[in-house]
Coordinates of C-alpha atoms and ligand atoms in Angstrom, one line a residue:
M1 CA 39.3 112.8 42.3
K2 CA 38.8 116.1 40.5
D3 CA 35.3 116.7 39.2
I4 CA 35.0 115.1 35.8
I5 CA 33.8 118.3 34.0
T6 CA 36.9 120.1 35.3
R7 CA 39.1 117.2 34.0
I8 CA 37.3 117.4 30.6
K9 CA 37.9 121.1 30.4
N10 CA 41.6 120.5 31.1
M11 CA 41.7 118.0 28.2
E12 CA 42.7 115.2 30.4
T13 CA 41.7 111.7 29.3
V14 CA 38.7 110.5 31.3
F15 CA 36.5 107.5 31.7
Y16 CA 32.9 107.9 32.7
K17 CA 31.0 104.7 33.7
N18 CA 27.4 105.3 32.9
E19 CA 25.4 104.4 36.0
N20 CA 22.1 105.1 34.3
V21 CA 22.5 102.4 31.6
E22 CA 19.5 100.1 31.3
K23 CA 20.3 96.9 33.1
N24 CA 17.7 95.1 31.0
P25 CA 18.0 96.8 27.6
G26 CA 15.6 94.4 25.9
E27 CA 12.8 95.6 28.1
Y28 CA 13.7 99.3 27.4
L29 CA 14.0 98.7 23.7
A30 CA 10.6 97.0 23.6
G31 CA 9.0 100.3 24.8
L32 CA 10.4 102.4 21.9
D33 CA 8.3 102.9 18.8
F34 CA 11.1 101.8 16.5
G35 CA 13.2 98.7 16.7
M36 CA 13.6 95.2 15.4
N37 CA 11.1 95.7 12.5
E38 CA 13.0 98.7 11.2
I39 CA 16.3 96.8 11.5
M40 CA 14.9 93.8 9.5
D41 CA 13.3 96.2 7.0
A42 CA 16.7 97.9 6.4
E43 CA 18.4 94.5 5.8
K44 CA 15.7 93.5 3.3
R45 CA 16.0 96.8 1.5
M46 CA 19.8 96.4 1.2
K47 CA 19.2 92.9 -0.3
R48 CA 16.8 94.3 -2.9
F49 CA 19.5 96.7 -3.9
A50 CA 22.3 94.1 -3.9
P51 CA 22.2 93.5 -7.7
V52 CA 22.6 97.3 -8.3
I53 CA 25.5 97.6 -5.9
D54 CA 27.1 94.5 -7.3
R55 CA 26.9 96.0 -10.9
L56 CA 28.2 99.5 -9.8
F57 CA 30.8 98.1 -7.3
P58 CA 31.9 94.6 -8.4
E59 CA 34.5 94.7 -5.6
T60 CA 31.6 94.1 -3.2
K61 CA 31.3 90.6 -4.7
G62 CA 27.6 90.3 -4.6
G63 CA 26.5 93.7 -3.6
I64 CA 26.3 93.3 0.1
I65 CA 28.8 95.7 1.8
E66 CA 30.1 93.9 4.8
S67 CA 33.4 93.8 6.7
P68 CA 35.8 91.1 8.0
F69 CA 35.9 90.1 11.7
V70 CA 39.3 88.9 12.8
S71 CA 41.2 88.0 16.0
A72 CA 44.0 90.3 17.1
E73 CA 46.4 88.0 19.0
K74 CA 49.6 89.8 18.0
L75 CA 48.2 93.1 19.2
V76 CA 47.3 91.5 22.5
N77 CA 50.9 90.3 22.9
A78 CA 52.2 93.8 22.2
L79 CA 49.7 95.9 24.2
Y80 CA 47.7 93.7 26.6
P81 CA 49.8 90.7 27.9
N82 CA 47.5 90.6 31.0
M83 CA 44.3 90.6 29.1
K84 CA 41.7 88.1 30.2
G85 CA 39.3 87.0 27.4
S86 CA 40.1 87.6 23.8
L87 CA 40.5 90.6 21.5
W88 CA 38.8 90.9 18.1
L89 CA 38.7 93.5 15.4
K90 CA 35.6 94.4 13.4
L91 CA 37.2 96.0 10.3
D92 CA 34.7 98.6 9.0
S93 CA 38.0 100.4 8.0
H94 CA 37.8 97.9 5.1
L95 CA 34.2 98.4 3.9
E96 CA 34.1 98.8 0.2
V97 CA 32.6 101.8 -1.7
A98 CA 33.1 104.4 1.1
G99 CA 36.2 103.0 2.9
S100 CA 34.7 103.6 6.3
I101 CA 31.9 102.8 8.7
K102 CA 29.8 105.4 6.7
A103 CA 29.3 102.7 4.1
R104 CA 26.6 101.3 6.5
G105 CA 24.4 104.3 7.4
G106 CA 25.2 106.7 4.6
I107 CA 24.6 104.3 1.7
Y108 CA 21.5 102.9 3.3
E109 CA 19.9 106.3 3.6
V110 CA 20.5 107.0 -0.1
L111 CA 19.1 103.6 -1.1
K112 CA 16.0 104.3 1.0
V113 CA 15.5 107.7 -0.6
T114 CA 16.0 106.2 -4.1
E115 CA 13.4 103.6 -3.5
E116 CA 10.9 106.1 -2.2
I117 CA 11.3 108.4 -5.2
L118 CA 11.0 105.6 -7.7
L119 CA 8.0 104.0 -6.0
K120 CA 6.3 107.4 -5.9
E121 CA 7.0 108.0 -9.6
E122 CA 5.9 104.5 -10.4
L123 CA 9.1 103.7 -12.1
I124 CA 9.7 100.5 -10.1
D125 CA 7.6 98.0 -8.2
I126 CA 8.9 96.6 -4.9
N127 CA 8.9 93.1 -6.4
D128 CA 10.9 94.1 -9.5
D129 CA 14.5 93.1 -10.1
Y130 CA 16.1 96.4 -9.0
I131 CA 18.8 96.1 -11.6
K132 CA 16.4 98.1 -13.8
I133 CA 17.3 101.1 -11.7
L134 CA 20.4 101.4 -13.8
E135 CA 18.5 101.8 -17.1
P136 CA 18.9 105.2 -18.7
K137 CA 15.2 106.2 -18.2
I138 CA 15.5 105.8 -14.4
R139 CA 18.9 107.4 -14.2
E140 CA 17.5 110.4 -16.0
A141 CA 14.6 110.6 -13.5
L142 CA 17.0 110.5 -10.6
S143 CA 19.2 113.2 -12.1
D144 CA 16.3 115.6 -11.4
Y145 CA 17.0 115.2 -7.7
T146 CA 19.9 116.3 -5.5
I147 CA 21.3 114.4 -2.6
S148 CA 23.1 116.7 -0.2
V149 CA 25.0 116.1 3.0
A150 CA 27.4 117.8 5.4
S151 CA 30.5 116.1 6.5
T152 CA 34.0 116.2 8.1
G153 CA 35.0 113.8 5.3
N154 CA 33.8 110.2 5.4
L155 CA 30.0 110.7 5.4
G156 CA 30.5 112.9 2.3
L157 CA 32.6 110.2 0.6
S158 CA 29.9 107.7 1.3
I159 CA 26.8 109.7 0.2
G160 CA 28.6 111.5 -2.6
I161 CA 29.9 108.4 -4.2
I162 CA 26.7 106.3 -4.0
G163 CA 24.5 109.3 -5.0
A164 CA 26.6 110.1 -8.1
S165 CA 26.8 106.4 -9.1
L166 CA 23.0 106.2 -9.1
G167 CA 22.6 109.3 -11.2
F168 CA 21.7 111.9 -8.6
K169 CA 23.2 115.3 -8.5
S170 CA 25.4 115.1 -5.4
R171 CA 26.4 118.0 -3.1
V172 CA 28.7 117.7 -0.1
H173 CA 29.1 120.5 2.4
M174 CA 32.6 120.0 3.9
S175 CA 33.7 121.4 7.2
G176 CA 37.0 123.2 7.5
D177 CA 38.7 120.2 9.0
A178 CA 38.0 117.9 6.0
K179 CA 41.1 116.3 4.5
Q180 CA 42.0 117.4 1.0
W181 CA 42.3 113.9 -0.3
K182 CA 38.7 113.2 0.7
K183 CA 37.6 116.2 -1.3
D184 CA 39.7 115.3 -4.3
R185 CA 38.2 111.8 -4.3
L186 CA 34.7 113.3 -4.5
L187 CA 35.6 115.9 -7.2
A188 CA 37.0 113.1 -9.3
R189 CA 33.6 111.4 -9.3
G190 CA 31.7 114.5 -10.3
V191 CA 30.4 115.4 -6.9
E192 CA 30.0 119.0 -6.1
V193 CA 32.1 120.0 -3.0
I194 CA 31.2 123.1 -1.0
E195 CA 33.9 124.1 1.4
H196 CA 33.0 125.9 4.6
D197 CA 35.3 127.6 7.0
G198 CA 33.4 126.5 10.0
D199 CA 33.2 123.1 11.8
F200 CA 30.8 120.2 11.2
T201 CA 27.9 121.7 13.1
Y202 CA 28.1 124.8 11.0
A203 CA 28.4 122.9 7.7
A204 CA 25.4 120.9 8.7
S205 CA 23.3 124.0 9.4
M206 CA 24.2 125.4 6.0
G207 CA 23.3 122.2 4.2
R208 CA 20.0 121.9 6.1
K209 CA 19.0 125.5 5.4
E210 CA 19.8 125.1 1.7
A211 CA 17.4 122.1 1.4
E212 CA 14.6 123.5 3.4
G213 CA 11.3 123.6 1.6
K214 CA 12.7 122.1 -1.6
N215 CA 11.3 118.7 -2.5
K216 CA 13.9 117.8 -5.0
I217 CA 16.8 118.1 -2.6
H218 CA 17.2 115.5 0.0
F219 CA 19.6 116.5 2.8
V220 CA 21.0 113.6 4.8
D221 CA 20.9 114.9 8.3
D222 CA 23.6 113.2 10.4
E223 CA 22.4 115.1 13.5
R224 CA 18.8 113.8 13.2
S225 CA 18.5 110.9 10.8
C226 CA 16.8 107.7 11.9
N227 CA 17.7 106.0 8.5
L228 CA 21.4 106.3 9.1
F229 CA 20.9 104.8 12.5
M230 CA 19.1 101.7 11.1
G231 CA 21.8 101.2 8.4
Y232 CA 24.4 101.0 11.2
A233 CA 22.1 98.7 13.4
V234 CA 22.0 96.0 10.7
S235 CA 25.7 95.2 11.6
A236 CA 24.4 93.4 14.7
M237 CA 22.2 90.9 12.7
R238 CA 24.9 90.1 10.2
I239 CA 27.7 89.4 12.7
G240 CA 26.0 86.2 13.9
S241 CA 27.6 84.1 11.3
Q242 CA 31.1 85.5 12.0
F243 CA 30.6 84.8 15.7
K244 CA 29.6 81.2 14.9
K245 CA 32.6 80.6 12.8
N246 CA 34.8 81.8 15.6
G247 CA 33.0 79.9 18.4
I248 CA 31.9 83.1 20.1
T249 CA 28.8 82.6 22.3
P250 CA 28.3 85.7 24.5
T251 CA 26.5 85.5 27.9
K252 CA 26.0 88.0 30.7
E253 CA 28.9 86.4 32.5
K254 CA 31.2 86.4 29.5
P255 CA 29.9 89.3 27.4
L256 CA 30.8 91.0 24.2
I257 CA 32.4 94.4 25.0
L258 CA 32.4 96.8 22.1
Y259 CA 34.8 99.8 21.8
L260 CA 33.3 102.3 19.3
P261 CA 34.7 105.6 18.0
C262 CA 32.1 108.3 18.4
G263 CA 31.6 111.5 16.4
V264 CA 28.0 112.8 16.1
G265 CA 26.9 109.4 17.6
G266 CA 25.0 107.8 14.7
A267 CA 27.4 105.0 14.0
P268 CA 28.2 103.9 17.6
G269 CA 24.6 104.6 18.6
G270 CA 23.1 102.6 15.8
I271 CA 25.5 99.7 16.4
T272 CA 24.8 99.7 20.1
F273 CA 21.0 99.8 19.3
G274 CA 21.4 96.8 17.0
F275 CA 23.6 94.8 19.4
K276 CA 21.4 95.4 22.4
H277 CA 18.4 94.1 20.3
F278 CA 20.2 90.9 19.4
F279 CA 22.4 90.3 22.4
N280 CA 20.5 92.1 25.2
D281 CA 22.6 92.0 28.4
A282 CA 25.3 89.9 26.9
V283 CA 26.8 93.0 25.3
E284 CA 28.3 96.2 26.7
C285 CA 29.2 99.2 24.6
Y286 CA 31.7 102.0 25.2
F287 CA 32.1 105.1 23.1
A288 CA 35.5 106.9 22.5
E289 CA 35.9 110.6 21.7
P290 CA 38.8 113.0 21.3
V291 CA 39.8 115.1 24.4
S292 CA 39.1 118.2 22.3
S293 CA 35.6 117.1 21.2
P294 CA 33.9 114.9 23.9
S295 CA 30.4 116.1 22.8
M296 CA 28.4 113.0 23.4
L297 CA 30.0 112.5 26.9
L298 CA 29.2 116.1 27.8
G299 CA 25.7 115.9 26.3
V300 CA 24.9 112.9 28.5
L301 CA 26.6 114.2 31.6
T302 CA 24.8 117.5 31.5
K303 CA 21.6 116.2 30.0
K304 CA 21.8 118.9 27.4
Y305 CA 22.0 116.3 24.7
G306 CA 22.1 117.9 21.2
K307 CA 22.2 121.4 22.7
T308 CA 25.7 120.8 24.0
N309 CA 28.6 122.5 22.4
V310 CA 32.1 121.7 23.5
N311 CA 33.2 125.3 22.8
E312 CA 31.2 126.3 25.9
Y313 CA 33.6 124.2 28.0
G314 CA 36.7 126.0 26.5
L315 CA 37.4 123.1 24.1
D316 CA 38.4 123.9 20.5
N317 CA 37.2 120.8 18.7
I318 CA 40.5 120.7 16.8
T319 CA 41.9 117.2 16.3
E320 CA 43.6 115.1 13.7
L321 CA 40.8 112.6 14.3
D322 CA 38.7 114.2 11.6
G323 CA 36.0 111.5 11.8
L324 CA 35.3 112.4 15.4
A325 CA 35.7 116.2 15.3
V326 CA 32.1 117.0 16.3
A327 CA 31.3 119.8 18.7
S328 CA 27.6 118.9 19.2
P329 CA 26.2 115.4 19.4
S330 CA 23.1 114.1 17.6
D331 CA 20.1 115.1 19.5
F332 CA 18.4 112.0 18.4
V333 CA 21.1 109.7 19.6
A334 CA 22.2 111.3 22.8
P335 CA 19.1 110.4 24.9
L336 CA 19.4 106.8 23.6
A337 CA 23.1 106.7 24.4
E338 CA 22.3 107.7 27.9
K339 CA 20.2 104.5 28.2
L340 CA 22.2 102.1 26.2
C341 CA 25.9 103.1 26.3
N342 CA 27.8 101.5 29.3
G343 CA 30.5 104.2 29.4
F344 CA 32.5 106.9 27.6
Y345 CA 36.2 107.6 27.5
T346 CA 38.4 110.2 25.8
I347 CA 41.6 109.8 23.9
N348 CA 44.3 112.1 22.6
D349 CA 45.7 112.4 19.1
D350 CA 49.2 111.2 19.7
D351 CA 48.0 108.0 21.3
M352 CA 45.9 107.3 18.2
F353 CA 48.9 107.7 15.9
R354 CA 50.8 105.3 18.1
H355 CA 48.0 102.7 17.9
L356 CA 47.6 103.2 14.1
Y357 CA 51.4 102.4 13.9
L358 CA 51.2 99.4 16.2
L359 CA 48.2 97.9 14.4
N360 CA 50.1 98.1 11.2
K361 CA 53.3 96.6 12.7
M362 CA 51.6 93.8 14.6
E363 CA 48.6 92.9 12.4
N364 CA 49.5 94.5 9.1
I365 CA 46.2 96.3 9.1
R366 CA 45.8 99.8 7.8
I367 CA 43.4 102.4 9.4
E368 CA 43.0 106.1 9.7
P369 CA 43.6 107.9 13.0
S370 CA 39.9 108.2 14.1
A371 CA 39.6 104.5 13.6
A372 CA 42.1 103.7 16.3
A373 CA 39.9 105.1 19.0
G374 CA 38.7 101.7 20.1
I375 CA 42.1 100.2 20.6
P376 CA 42.9 101.6 24.1
G377 CA 39.3 100.7 25.1
P378 CA 40.0 97.7 27.3
I379 CA 42.4 99.6 29.5
A380 CA 40.6 103.0 29.4
T381 CA 37.3 101.4 30.5
E382 CA 39.0 99.2 33.2
N383 CA 37.7 96.0 31.5
L384 CA 41.0 94.5 30.7
E385 CA 40.8 91.8 33.4
R386 CA 37.3 90.8 32.7
D387 CA 36.7 87.5 30.9
A388 CA 35.0 88.8 27.8
Y389 CA 35.1 89.1 24.0
H390 CA 36.6 92.5 23.6
I391 CA 35.7 93.9 20.2
V392 CA 37.6 96.9 18.8
W393 CA 35.6 98.5 15.9
T394 CA 38.0 100.0 13.4
T395 CA 36.0 102.6 11.4
G396 CA 37.9 103.9 8.4
G397 CA 41.1 103.9 6.3
L398 CA 40.7 101.8 3.2
F399 CA 41.3 104.7 0.8
V400 CA 43.9 106.7 2.6
P401 CA 46.6 107.6 0.0
D402 CA 49.9 105.8 0.4
D403 CA 52.0 109.0 0.9
I404 CA 49.7 110.3 3.6
Y405 CA 49.5 106.9 5.3
D406 CA 53.3 106.7 5.4
K407 CA 53.5 110.0 7.2
M408 CA 51.0 108.8 9.8
I409 CA 53.0 105.7 10.4
L410 CA 56.1 107.7 10.9
R411 CA 54.5 110.0 13.4
G412 CA 53.1 107.0 15.3
K413 CA 56.5 105.2 15.3
I414 CA 58.2 108.3 16.8
I415 CA 55.6 108.6 19.5
D416 CA 55.9 104.9 20.2
E417 CA 59.7 105.0 20.5
N418 CA 59.6 108.1 22.7
S419 CA 57.0 106.3 25.0
R420 CA 59.5 103.5 25.6
I421 CA 62.5 105.7 26.6
Ligands
PLP501 C1 32.0 109.1 11.2 C2 33.1 108.3 11.8 C3 33.0 107.8 13.1 C4 31.9 108.1 14.0 O1 30.6 108.1 13.5 P1 29.5 109.1 14.0 O2 28.2 108.6 13.4 O3 29.9 110.4 13.6 O4 29.5 109.0 15.5 C5 34.0 107.0 13.6 N1 35.1 106.8 12.8 C6 35.2 107.2 11.5 C7 36.5 106.9 10.8 C8 34.2 108.0 11.0 O5 34.3 108.4 9.7

């Protein structure tokens, strides 16, 4: 077998099983100075804000933004007739407000900042009914502050929409690869969009610099934020009732296996962090990245973590999987991923369009290309024949415009038909 770095440089799809993963994650997590308390705290904060979210976004039906969990039997028949165990989909592609997994981390961080500002200015008390946050006096106070973020698209959608809805000035620094429809959606909501020629890492550095030393601009830092991470981690405590309803009782012998699309690492990292807290060694987590941007994999392999840049390996970070087009991983998440992630695999664009098409055809579920990265997981990670609950996390797609989606479907259909000749 060729050395894995050489294969990564050649843009071959690879699987790296992480031999350094903690065998007893519970013990490892207990030694960190953040954990279960912060996850519980995040869930409680989201509950305090639920009346506000419900009023602003009635489609959330109660103000808790959560996604469906469904079985994917038809997809199994089409793709994995030999699968042992069962295949499930966690549909963060269908999360309201942001239309992607960023509805978890992104919105949570903005709620946390809002609460901090209003407590400091003594405009709310923690025991108040938070619905008063929508009163004109409080909105006006918030309009004095700016929430800023850098994004390849979806994080900007999440932060921009919630920020503007609460009354903040919202600024989104978009990388060159951001899709036009995502920018249009923000502009329509009164969010300021700053377009950069560079990639995500560059846009993030510009946003960070702009906010430096200014106390009325809060920059949501996807490469460093612990808040985002906790917003994602809450998913693990909420999924219990969905498991119960479906008779899912994971054990070390029959574990949950999660397949998670990875960009900067906050979303898959936070979910992994949450799941290992709640399920310990009865869950395994695998991260998926595009062959042109395997930044987390390289960061862990080389132990350079956040200082890794895929350009240094001759990779261009150019991919249609815009949610995953990240040249440098989060420096906060990479060392945690080294301890908690069971393995990493890479995927190519064409294959994602094919899976996007098949998911639509078999299950009538609509996702964007990045969100398909988990679908090949069971084969890519050599777990197909293990008795387990395989969970593919689909991460975005709710708001993709029809005409753009139709083109994606067509591309996937052609690739699928050619693969059968
Ligand atoms: C952001 C995003 C991811 C990955 O999240 P990171 O926190 O960047 O790792 C996956 N899928 C979609 C659709 C996304 O928008």
